[in-house]
Coordinates of C-alpha atoms in Angstrom, one line a residue:
X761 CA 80.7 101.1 110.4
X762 CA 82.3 104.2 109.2
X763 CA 84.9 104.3 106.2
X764 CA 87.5 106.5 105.8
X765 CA 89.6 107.1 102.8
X766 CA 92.9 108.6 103.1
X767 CA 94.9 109.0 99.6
X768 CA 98.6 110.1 99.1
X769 CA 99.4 111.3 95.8
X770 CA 103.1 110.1 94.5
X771 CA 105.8 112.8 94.3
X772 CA 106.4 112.5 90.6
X773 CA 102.6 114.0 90.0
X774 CA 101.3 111.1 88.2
X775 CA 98.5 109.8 90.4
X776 CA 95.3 107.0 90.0
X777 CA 94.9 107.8 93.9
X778 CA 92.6 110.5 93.4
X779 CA 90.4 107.9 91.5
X780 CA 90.4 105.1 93.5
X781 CA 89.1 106.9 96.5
X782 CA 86.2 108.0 94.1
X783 CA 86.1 104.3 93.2
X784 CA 85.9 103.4 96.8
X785 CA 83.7 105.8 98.2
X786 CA 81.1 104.9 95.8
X787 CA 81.8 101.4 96.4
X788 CA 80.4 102.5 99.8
X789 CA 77.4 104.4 98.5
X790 CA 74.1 102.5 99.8
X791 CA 76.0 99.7 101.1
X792 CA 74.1 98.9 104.5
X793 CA 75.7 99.5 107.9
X794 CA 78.7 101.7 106.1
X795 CA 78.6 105.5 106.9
X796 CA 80.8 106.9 104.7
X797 CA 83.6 109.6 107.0
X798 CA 86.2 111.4 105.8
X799 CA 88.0 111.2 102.0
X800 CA 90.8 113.3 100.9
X801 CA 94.3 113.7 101.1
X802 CA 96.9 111.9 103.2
X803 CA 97.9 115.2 105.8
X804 CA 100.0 115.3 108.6
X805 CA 98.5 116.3 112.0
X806 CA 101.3 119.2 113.0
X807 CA 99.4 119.5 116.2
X808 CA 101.4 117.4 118.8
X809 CA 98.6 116.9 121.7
X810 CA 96.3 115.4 119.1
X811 CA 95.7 112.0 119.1
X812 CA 96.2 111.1 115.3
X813 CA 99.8 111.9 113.4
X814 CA 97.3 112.3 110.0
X815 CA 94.3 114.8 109.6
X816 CA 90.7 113.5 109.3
X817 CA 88.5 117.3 109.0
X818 CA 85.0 114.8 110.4
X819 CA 86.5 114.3 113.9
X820 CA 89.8 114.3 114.7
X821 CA 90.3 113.2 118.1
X822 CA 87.2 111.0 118.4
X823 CA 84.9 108.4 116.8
X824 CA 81.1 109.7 116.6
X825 CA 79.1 107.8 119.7
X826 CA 76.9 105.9 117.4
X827 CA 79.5 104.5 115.4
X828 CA 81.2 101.6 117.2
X829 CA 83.6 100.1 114.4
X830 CA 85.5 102.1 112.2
X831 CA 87.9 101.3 109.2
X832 CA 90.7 103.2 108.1
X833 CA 91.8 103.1 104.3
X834 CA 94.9 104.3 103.4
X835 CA 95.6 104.4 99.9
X836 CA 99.7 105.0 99.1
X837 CA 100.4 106.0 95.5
X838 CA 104.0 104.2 95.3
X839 CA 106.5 105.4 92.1
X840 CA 108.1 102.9 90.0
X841 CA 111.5 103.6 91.8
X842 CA 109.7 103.2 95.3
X843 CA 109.1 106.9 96.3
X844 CA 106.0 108.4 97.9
X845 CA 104.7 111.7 99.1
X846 CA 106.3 113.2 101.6
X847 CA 103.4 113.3 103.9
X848 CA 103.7 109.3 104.2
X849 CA 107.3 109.4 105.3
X850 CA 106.2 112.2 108.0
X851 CA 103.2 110.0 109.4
X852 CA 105.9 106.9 109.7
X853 CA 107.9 109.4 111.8
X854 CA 105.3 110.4 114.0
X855 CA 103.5 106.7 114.6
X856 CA 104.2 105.6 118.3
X857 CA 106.3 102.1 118.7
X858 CA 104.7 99.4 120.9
X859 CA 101.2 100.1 120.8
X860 CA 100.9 102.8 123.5
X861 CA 97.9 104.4 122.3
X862 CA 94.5 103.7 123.6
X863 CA 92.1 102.3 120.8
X864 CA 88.4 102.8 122.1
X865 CA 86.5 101.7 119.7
X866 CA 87.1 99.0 117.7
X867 CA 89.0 100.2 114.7
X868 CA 90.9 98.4 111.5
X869 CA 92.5 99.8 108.5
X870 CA 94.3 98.7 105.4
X871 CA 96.2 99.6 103.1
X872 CA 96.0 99.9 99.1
X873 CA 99.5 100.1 97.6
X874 CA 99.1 101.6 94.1
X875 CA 102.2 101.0 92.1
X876 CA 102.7 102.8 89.1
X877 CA 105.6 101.0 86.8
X878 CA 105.0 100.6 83.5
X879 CA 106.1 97.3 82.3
X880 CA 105.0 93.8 83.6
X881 CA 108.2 92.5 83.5
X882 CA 109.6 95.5 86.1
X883 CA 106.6 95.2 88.2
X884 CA 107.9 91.8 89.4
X885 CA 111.4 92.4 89.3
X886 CA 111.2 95.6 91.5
X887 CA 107.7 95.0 93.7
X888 CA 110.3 95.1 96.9
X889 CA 111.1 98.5 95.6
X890 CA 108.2 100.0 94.7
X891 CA 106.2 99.2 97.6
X892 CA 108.6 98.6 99.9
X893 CA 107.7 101.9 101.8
X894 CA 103.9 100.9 102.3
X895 CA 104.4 97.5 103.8
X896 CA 106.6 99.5 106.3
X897 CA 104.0 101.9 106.8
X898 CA 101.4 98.7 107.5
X899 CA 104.0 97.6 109.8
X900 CA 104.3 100.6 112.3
X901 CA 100.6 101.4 111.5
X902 CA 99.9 97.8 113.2
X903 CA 102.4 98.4 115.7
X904 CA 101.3 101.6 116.7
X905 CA 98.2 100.9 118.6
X906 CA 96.2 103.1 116.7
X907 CA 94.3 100.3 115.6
X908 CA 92.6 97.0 116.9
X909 CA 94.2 94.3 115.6
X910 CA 92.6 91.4 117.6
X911 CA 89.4 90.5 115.3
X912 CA 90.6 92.4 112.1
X913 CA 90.4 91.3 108.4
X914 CA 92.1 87.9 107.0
X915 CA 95.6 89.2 106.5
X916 CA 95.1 88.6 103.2
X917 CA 92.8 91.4 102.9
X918 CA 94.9 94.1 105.3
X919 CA 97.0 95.1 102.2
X920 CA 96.6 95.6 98.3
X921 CA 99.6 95.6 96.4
X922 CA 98.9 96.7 92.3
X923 CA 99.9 98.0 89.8
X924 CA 97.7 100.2 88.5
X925 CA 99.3 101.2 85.3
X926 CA 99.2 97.5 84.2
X927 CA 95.3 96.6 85.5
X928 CA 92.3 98.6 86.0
X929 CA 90.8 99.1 89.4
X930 CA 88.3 96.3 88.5
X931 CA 90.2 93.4 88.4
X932 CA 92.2 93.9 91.5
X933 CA 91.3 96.8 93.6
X934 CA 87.2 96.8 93.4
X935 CA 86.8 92.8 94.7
X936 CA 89.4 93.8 97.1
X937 CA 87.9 96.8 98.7
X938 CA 84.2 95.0 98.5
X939 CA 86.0 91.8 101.1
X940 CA 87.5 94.7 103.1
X941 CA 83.8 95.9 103.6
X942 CA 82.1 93.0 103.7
X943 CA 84.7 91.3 106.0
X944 CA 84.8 93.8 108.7
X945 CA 80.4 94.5 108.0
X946 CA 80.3 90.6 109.1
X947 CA 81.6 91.8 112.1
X948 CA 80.0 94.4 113.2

């Protein structure tokens, strides 16, 4: 299976996405049947004929032959008063409604919504707001065809909402992304 890990820094500068794609790529590190792809930053693709609206430098257009699942991570620094990067906000733009994209392979992704308030009491109070934008983005990711969503994760693993100025990556994040990989490894 090969993991990618796609990571969107929050407009305001204050990021942990940088370090949970470091936390996830070594989660990945000798972990048997995973072939770690491309990690870096969430880009648009400004090239219209390509077949992805986001960059991945490893292989844009297609997966390599010998790899015949692959799983997409997208990991969407959210602000306390809901706004992301820019980049995100382009990518929802440029996803295709109604699925009209040809998956051939069988792909999944998820998504890791890394809210950053800074009080318990807000992070309930405002969750709609602050990660409101990345369970649209999990919606028209789904619905875009992209992405095989026949025999994909439990839904309960698909998407990570935390706050990650309220709990380290451990409690939350690691034993998420370890299911994610061990769910979709099951299947492959």
């Amino acid at each position: 299976m090969l993991v990618n890990i796609l990571y969107s820094t929050p407009p305001d500068g204050d990021d942990a996405s940088l370090t949970y794609a470091t936390i996830a790529s070594d989660l990945c590190t000798g972990q048997d049947g995973v072939t770690l792809g491309y990690v870096g930053q969430l880009a648009v693709n400004d090239d219209d004929g390509a077949d992805l609206p986001w960059c991945i430098e490893v292989d844009n257009i297609h997966t390599p032959e010998n790899v015949h699942q692959a799983l997409t991570v997208f990991l969407v620094s959210c602000s306390a008063d809901g706004s992301v990067n820019r980049n995100v906000r382009k990518i929802m733009r440029k996803l295709p409604k109604g699925g009209a994209v040809e998956v051939n392979c069988d792909r999944h992704y998820a998504i890791a919504a890394l809210g950053h308030a800074r009080c318990e009491n807000s992070a309930n109070q405002m969750a709609d707001t602050i990660f409101g934008t990345a369970r649209r983005l999990d919606k028209l990711i789904g619905g875009s065809g992209f992405f095989d969503i026949g025999p994909a994760a439990p839904p309960s693993l698909s998407r990570l909402e935390t706050q990650v100025e309220l709990c380290g990556p451990e409690k939350e994040f690691d034993p998420w992304f370890k299911s994610l990989i061990n769910s979709a490894a099951e299947r492959n």
